[in-house]
PDB file of C-alpha atoms in Angstrom:
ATOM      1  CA  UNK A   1     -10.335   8.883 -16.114  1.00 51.00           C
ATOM      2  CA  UNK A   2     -10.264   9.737 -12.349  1.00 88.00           C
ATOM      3  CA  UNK A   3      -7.979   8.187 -10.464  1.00 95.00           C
ATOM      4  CA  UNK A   4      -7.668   7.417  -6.618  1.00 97.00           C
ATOM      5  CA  UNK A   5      -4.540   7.135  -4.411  1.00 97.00           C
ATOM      6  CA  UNK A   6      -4.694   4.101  -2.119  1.00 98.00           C
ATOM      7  CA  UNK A   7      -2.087   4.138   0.750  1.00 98.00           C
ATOM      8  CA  UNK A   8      -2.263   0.891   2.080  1.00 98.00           C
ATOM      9  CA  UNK A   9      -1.118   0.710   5.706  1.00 98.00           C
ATOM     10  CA  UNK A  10       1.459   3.316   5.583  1.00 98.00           C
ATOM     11  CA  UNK A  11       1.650   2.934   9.420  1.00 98.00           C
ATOM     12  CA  UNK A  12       4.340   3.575  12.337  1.00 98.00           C
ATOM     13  CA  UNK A  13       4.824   0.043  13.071  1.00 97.00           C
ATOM     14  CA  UNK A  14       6.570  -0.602   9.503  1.00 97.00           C
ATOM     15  CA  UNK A  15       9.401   2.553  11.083  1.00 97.00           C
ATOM     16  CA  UNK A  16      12.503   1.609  11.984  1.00 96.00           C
ATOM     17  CA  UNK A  17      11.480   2.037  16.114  1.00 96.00           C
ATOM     18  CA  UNK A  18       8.203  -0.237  14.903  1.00 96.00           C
ATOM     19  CA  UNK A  19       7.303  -3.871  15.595  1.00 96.00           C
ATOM     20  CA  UNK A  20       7.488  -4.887  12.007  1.00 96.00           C
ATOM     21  CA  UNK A  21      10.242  -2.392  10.430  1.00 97.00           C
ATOM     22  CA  UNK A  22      11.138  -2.126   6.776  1.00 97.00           C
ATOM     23  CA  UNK A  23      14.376  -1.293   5.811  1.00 97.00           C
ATOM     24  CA  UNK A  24      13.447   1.746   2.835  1.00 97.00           C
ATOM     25  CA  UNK A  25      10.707   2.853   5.315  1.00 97.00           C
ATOM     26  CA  UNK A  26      12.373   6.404   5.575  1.00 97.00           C
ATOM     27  CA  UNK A  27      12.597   6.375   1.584  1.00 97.00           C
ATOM     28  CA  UNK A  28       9.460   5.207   0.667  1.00 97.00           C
ATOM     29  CA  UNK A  29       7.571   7.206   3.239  1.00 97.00           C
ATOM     30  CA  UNK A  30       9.054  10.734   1.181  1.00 96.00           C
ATOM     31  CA  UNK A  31       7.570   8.727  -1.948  1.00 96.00           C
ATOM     32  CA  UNK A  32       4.043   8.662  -0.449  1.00 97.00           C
ATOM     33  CA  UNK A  33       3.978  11.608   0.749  1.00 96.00           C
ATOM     34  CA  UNK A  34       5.140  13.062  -2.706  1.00 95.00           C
ATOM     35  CA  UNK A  35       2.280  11.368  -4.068  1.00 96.00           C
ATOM     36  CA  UNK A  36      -0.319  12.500  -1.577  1.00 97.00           C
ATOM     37  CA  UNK A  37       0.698  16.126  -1.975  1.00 96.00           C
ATOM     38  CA  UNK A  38      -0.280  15.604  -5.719  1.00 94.00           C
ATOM     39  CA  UNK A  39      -3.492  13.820  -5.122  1.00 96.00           C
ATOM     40  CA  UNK A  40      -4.483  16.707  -3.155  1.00 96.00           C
ATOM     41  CA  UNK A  41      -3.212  19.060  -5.436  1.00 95.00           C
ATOM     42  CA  UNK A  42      -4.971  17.990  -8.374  1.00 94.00           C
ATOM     43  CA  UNK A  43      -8.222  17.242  -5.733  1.00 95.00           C
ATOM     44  CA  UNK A  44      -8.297  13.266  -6.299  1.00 96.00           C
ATOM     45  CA  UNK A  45      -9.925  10.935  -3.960  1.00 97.00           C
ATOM     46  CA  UNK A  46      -7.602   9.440  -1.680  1.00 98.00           C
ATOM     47  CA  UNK A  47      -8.139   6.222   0.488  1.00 98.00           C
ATOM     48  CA  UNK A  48      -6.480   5.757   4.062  1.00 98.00           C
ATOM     49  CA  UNK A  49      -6.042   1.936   4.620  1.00 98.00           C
ATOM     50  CA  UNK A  50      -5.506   0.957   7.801  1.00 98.00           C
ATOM     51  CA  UNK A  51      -4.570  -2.167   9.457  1.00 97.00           C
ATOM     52  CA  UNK A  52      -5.823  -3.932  12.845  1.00 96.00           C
ATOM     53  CA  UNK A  53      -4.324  -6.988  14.099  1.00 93.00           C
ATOM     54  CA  UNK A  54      -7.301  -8.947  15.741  1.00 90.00           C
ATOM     55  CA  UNK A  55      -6.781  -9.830  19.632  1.00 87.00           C
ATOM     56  CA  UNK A  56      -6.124 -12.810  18.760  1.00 89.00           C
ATOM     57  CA  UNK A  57      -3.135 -12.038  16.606  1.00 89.00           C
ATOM     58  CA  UNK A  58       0.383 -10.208  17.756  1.00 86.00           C
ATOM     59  CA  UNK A  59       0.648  -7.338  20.127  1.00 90.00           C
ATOM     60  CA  UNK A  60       2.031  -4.872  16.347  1.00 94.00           C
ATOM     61  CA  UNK A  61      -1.219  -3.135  14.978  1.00 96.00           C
ATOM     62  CA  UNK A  62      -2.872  -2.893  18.170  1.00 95.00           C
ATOM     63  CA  UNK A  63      -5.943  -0.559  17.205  1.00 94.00           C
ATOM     64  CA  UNK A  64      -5.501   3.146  19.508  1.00 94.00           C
ATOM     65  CA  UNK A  65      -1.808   2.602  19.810  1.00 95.00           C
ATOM     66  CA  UNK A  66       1.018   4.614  18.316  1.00 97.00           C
ATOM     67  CA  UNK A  67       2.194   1.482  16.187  1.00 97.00           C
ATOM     68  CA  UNK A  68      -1.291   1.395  14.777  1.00 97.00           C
ATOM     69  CA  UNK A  69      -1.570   5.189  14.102  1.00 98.00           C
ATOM     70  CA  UNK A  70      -0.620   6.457  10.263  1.00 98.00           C
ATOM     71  CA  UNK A  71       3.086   7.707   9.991  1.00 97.00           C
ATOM     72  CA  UNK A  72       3.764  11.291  10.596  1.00 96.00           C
ATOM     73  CA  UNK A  73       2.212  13.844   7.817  1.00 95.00           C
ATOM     74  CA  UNK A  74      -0.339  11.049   6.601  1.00 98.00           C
ATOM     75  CA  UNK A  75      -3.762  10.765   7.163  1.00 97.00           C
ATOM     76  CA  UNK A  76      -7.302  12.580   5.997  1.00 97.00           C
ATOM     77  CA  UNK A  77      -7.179  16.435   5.475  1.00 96.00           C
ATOM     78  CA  UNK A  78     -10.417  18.652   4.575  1.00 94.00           C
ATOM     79  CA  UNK A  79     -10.238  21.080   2.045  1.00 94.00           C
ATOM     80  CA  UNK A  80      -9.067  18.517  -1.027  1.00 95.00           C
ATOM     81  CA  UNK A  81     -10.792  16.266  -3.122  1.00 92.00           C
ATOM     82  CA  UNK A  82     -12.142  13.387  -0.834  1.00 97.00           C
ATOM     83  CA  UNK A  83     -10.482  11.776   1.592  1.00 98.00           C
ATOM     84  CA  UNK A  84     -11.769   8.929   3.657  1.00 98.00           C
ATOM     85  CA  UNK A  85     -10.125   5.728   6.088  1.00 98.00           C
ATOM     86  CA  UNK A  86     -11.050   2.160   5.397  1.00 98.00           C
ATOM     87  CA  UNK A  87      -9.906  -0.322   8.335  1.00 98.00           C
ATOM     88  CA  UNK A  88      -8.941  -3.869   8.084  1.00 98.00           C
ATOM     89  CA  UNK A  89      -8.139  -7.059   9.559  1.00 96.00           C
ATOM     90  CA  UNK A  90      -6.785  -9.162   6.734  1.00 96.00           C
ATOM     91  CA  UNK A  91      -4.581  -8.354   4.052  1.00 97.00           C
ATOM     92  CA  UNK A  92      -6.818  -7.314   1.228  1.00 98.00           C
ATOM     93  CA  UNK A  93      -8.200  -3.646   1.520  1.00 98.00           C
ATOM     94  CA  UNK A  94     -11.153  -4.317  -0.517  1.00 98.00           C
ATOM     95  CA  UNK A  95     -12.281  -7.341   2.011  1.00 97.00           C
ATOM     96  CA  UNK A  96     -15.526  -6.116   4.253  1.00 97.00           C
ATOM     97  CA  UNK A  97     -14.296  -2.406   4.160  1.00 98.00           C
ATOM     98  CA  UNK A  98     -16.688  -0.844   2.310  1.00 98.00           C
ATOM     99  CA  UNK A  99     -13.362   0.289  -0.432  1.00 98.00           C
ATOM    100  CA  UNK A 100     -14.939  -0.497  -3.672  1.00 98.00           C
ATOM    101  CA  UNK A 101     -18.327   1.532  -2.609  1.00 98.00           C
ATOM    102  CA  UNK A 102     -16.565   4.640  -2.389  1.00 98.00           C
ATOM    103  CA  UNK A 103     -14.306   4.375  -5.169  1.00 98.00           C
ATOM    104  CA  UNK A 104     -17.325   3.465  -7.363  1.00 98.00           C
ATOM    105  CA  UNK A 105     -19.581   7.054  -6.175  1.00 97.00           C
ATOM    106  CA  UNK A 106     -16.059   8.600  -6.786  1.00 97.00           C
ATOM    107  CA  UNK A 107     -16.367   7.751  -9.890  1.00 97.00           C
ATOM    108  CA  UNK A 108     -12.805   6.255  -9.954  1.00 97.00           C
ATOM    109  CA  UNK A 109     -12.076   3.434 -12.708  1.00 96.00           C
ATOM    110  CA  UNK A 110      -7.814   3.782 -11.504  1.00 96.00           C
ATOM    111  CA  UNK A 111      -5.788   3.640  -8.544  1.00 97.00           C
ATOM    112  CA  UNK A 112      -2.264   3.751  -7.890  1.00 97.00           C
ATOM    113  CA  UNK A 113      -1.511   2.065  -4.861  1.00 97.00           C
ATOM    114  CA  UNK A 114       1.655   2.779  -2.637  1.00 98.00           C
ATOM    115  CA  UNK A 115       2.722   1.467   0.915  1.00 98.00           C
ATOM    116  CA  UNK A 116       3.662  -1.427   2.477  1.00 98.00           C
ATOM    117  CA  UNK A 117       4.048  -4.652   2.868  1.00 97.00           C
ATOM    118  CA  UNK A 118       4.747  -5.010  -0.881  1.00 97.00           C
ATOM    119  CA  UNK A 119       4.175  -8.816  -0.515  1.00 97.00           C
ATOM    120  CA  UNK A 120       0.948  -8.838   1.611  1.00 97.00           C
ATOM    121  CA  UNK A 121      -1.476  -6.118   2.135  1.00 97.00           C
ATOM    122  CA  UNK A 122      -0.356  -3.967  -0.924  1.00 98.00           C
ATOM    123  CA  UNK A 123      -0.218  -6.914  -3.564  1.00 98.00           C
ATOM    124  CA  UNK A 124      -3.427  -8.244  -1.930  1.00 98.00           C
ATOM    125  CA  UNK A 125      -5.210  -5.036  -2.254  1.00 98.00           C
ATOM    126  CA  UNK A 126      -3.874  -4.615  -5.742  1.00 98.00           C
ATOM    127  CA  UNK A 127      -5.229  -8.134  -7.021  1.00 98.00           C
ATOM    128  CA  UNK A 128      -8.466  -7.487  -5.011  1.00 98.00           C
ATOM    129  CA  UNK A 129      -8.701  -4.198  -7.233  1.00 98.00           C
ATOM    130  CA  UNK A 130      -7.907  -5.595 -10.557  1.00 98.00           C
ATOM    131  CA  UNK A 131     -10.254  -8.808 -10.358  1.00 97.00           C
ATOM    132  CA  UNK A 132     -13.230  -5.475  -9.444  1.00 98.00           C
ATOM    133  CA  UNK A 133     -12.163  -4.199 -13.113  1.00 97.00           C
ATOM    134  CA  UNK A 134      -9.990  -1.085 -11.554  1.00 97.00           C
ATOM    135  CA  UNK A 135      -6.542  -0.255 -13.762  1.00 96.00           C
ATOM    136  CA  UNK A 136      -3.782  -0.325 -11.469  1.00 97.00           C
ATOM    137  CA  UNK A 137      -0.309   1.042 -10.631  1.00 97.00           C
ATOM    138  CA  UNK A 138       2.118   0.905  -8.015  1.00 97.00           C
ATOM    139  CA  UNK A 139       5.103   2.940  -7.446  1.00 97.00           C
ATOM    140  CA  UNK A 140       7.525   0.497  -6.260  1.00 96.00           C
ATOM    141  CA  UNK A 141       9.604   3.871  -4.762  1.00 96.00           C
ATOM    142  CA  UNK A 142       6.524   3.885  -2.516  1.00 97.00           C
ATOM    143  CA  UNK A 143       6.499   0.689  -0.292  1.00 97.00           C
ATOM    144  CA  UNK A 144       8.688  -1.750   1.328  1.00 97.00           C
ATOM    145  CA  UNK A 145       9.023  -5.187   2.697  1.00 97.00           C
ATOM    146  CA  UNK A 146      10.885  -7.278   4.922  1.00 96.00           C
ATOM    147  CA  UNK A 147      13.546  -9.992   4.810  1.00 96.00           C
ATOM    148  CA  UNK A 148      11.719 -13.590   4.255  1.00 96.00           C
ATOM    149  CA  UNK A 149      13.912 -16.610   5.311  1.00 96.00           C
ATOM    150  CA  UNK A 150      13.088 -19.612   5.384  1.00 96.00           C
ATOM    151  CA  UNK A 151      14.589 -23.494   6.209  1.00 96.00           C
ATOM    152  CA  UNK A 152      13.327 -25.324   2.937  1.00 97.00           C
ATOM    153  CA  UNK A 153      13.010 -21.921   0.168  1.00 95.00           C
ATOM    154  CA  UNK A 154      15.720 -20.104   1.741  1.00 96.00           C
ATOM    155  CA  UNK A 155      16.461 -16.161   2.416  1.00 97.00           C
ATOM    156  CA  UNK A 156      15.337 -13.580   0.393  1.00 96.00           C
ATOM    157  CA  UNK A 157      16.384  -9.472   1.145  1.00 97.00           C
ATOM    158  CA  UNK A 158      13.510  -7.321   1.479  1.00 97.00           C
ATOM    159  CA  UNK A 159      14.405  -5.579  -1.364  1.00 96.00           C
ATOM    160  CA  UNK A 160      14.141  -9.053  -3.509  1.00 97.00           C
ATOM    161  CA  UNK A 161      10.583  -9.411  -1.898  1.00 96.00           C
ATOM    162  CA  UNK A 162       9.720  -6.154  -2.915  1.00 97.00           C
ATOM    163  CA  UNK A 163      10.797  -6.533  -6.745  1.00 96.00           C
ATOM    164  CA  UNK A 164       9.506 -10.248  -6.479  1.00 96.00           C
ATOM    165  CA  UNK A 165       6.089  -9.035  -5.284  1.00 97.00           C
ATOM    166  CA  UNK A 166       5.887  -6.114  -7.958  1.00 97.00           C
ATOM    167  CA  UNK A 167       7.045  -8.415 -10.854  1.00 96.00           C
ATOM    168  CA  UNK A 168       4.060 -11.058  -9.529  1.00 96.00           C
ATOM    169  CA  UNK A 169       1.660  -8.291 -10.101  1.00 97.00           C
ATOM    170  CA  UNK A 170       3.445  -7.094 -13.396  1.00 96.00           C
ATOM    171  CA  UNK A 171       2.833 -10.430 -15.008  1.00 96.00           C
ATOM    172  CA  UNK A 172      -1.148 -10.026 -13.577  1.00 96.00           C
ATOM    173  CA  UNK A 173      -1.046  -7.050 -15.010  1.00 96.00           C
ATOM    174  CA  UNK A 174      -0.625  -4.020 -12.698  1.00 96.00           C
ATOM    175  CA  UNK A 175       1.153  -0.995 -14.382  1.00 95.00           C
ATOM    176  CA  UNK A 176       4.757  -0.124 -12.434  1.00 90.00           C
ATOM    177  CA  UNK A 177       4.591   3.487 -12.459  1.00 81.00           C
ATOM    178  CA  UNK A 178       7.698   5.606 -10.956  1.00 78.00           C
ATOM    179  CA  UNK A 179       6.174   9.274 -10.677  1.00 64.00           C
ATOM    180  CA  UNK A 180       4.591   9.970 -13.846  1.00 48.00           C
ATOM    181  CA  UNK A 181       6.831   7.451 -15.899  1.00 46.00           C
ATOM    182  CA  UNK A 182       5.537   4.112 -16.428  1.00 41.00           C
ATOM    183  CA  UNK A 183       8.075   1.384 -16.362  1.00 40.00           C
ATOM    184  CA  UNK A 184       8.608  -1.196 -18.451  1.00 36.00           C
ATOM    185  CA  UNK A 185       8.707  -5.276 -16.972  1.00 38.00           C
ATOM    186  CA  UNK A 186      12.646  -5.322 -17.046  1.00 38.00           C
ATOM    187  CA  UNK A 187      13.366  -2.370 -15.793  1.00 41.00           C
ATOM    188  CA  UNK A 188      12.176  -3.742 -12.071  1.00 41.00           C
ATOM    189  CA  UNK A 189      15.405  -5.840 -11.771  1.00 42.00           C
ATOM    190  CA  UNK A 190      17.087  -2.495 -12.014  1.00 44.00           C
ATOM    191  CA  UNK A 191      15.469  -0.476  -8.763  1.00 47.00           C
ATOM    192  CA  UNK A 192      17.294  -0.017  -5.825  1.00 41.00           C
TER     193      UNK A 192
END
């Protein structure tokens, strides 16, 4: 079964000098790039999802600008299996981006999907790919979110979003992988 690697807005704006930093950015940025080294090693397709606020929207994402760009060491490189950026203005990166095309002449039937926000644009893209019929995995190592507070649900620590989010698309039925090790349901509440 060929699989792709979908890094899903692994951008400067989530750094720690970015408009919308996450707090395991440093951490889970070592994680993708772990996995992209492997994709190219073993010549899998690899999609580069990247994010556009509109003009109507907040001055983070701002397409052209450093905030928008992908994070050092990431982007498209010849000389590896395919490689190929899909842009965006919403959260889902299957949504008018021409995603599921390519995967489909790339013969891919499984993705593993790693980058951020763990509770928007990565769980969105990974329901969008499992209601298309595509297995999927996350490596939770691999993304990040943000603190979430609010007056009526209260406060939650990004790292709660980020197991929160994963064990949403758990139950849906996304496989957690860590590296090469799948884990199980329970073992989420035990990640750092």
């Amino acid at each position: 079964m060929n699989q792709a690697l979908i890094v899903v807005d692994a951008q400067n704006e989530f750094s720690s000098t970015g408009l919308r930093p996450v707090p395991n950015h440093a951490s889970a940025l070592a994680a993708i790039l772990e996995h992209v080294a492997s994709a190219r090693a073993e010549r899998r397709p690899i999609a580069w999802v990247q994010h556009h606020n509109r003009p109507t929207e907040s001055r983070a994402f701002v397409p052209d600008s450093w905030g928008a760009a992908f994070s050092p060491g990431l982007g498209p490189q010849p000389g590896y299996g395919p490689e190929a950026i899909f842009q965006k203005d919403v959260y889902g990166a299957f949504t008018d981006t021409g995603l599921e095309d390519w995967l489909r002449v790339n013969r891919v039937r499984s993705v593993l999907m790693v980058g951020f926000y763990t509770h928007m644009c990565l769980s969105t893209s990974a329901r969008e790919a499992l209601v298309r019929g595509f297995e999927v995995f996350v490596d939770p190592n691999a993304t990040g979110a943000r603190d979430l507070e609010d007056e009526t649900l209260g406060r939650q620590t990004a790292d709660e979003v980020r197991r929160s989010a994963l064990l949403h698309l758990k139950n849906m039925g996304v496989a957690v992988a860590v590296g090469a090790n799948l884990v199980s349901g329970s073992a989420i509440d035990q990640l750092a």
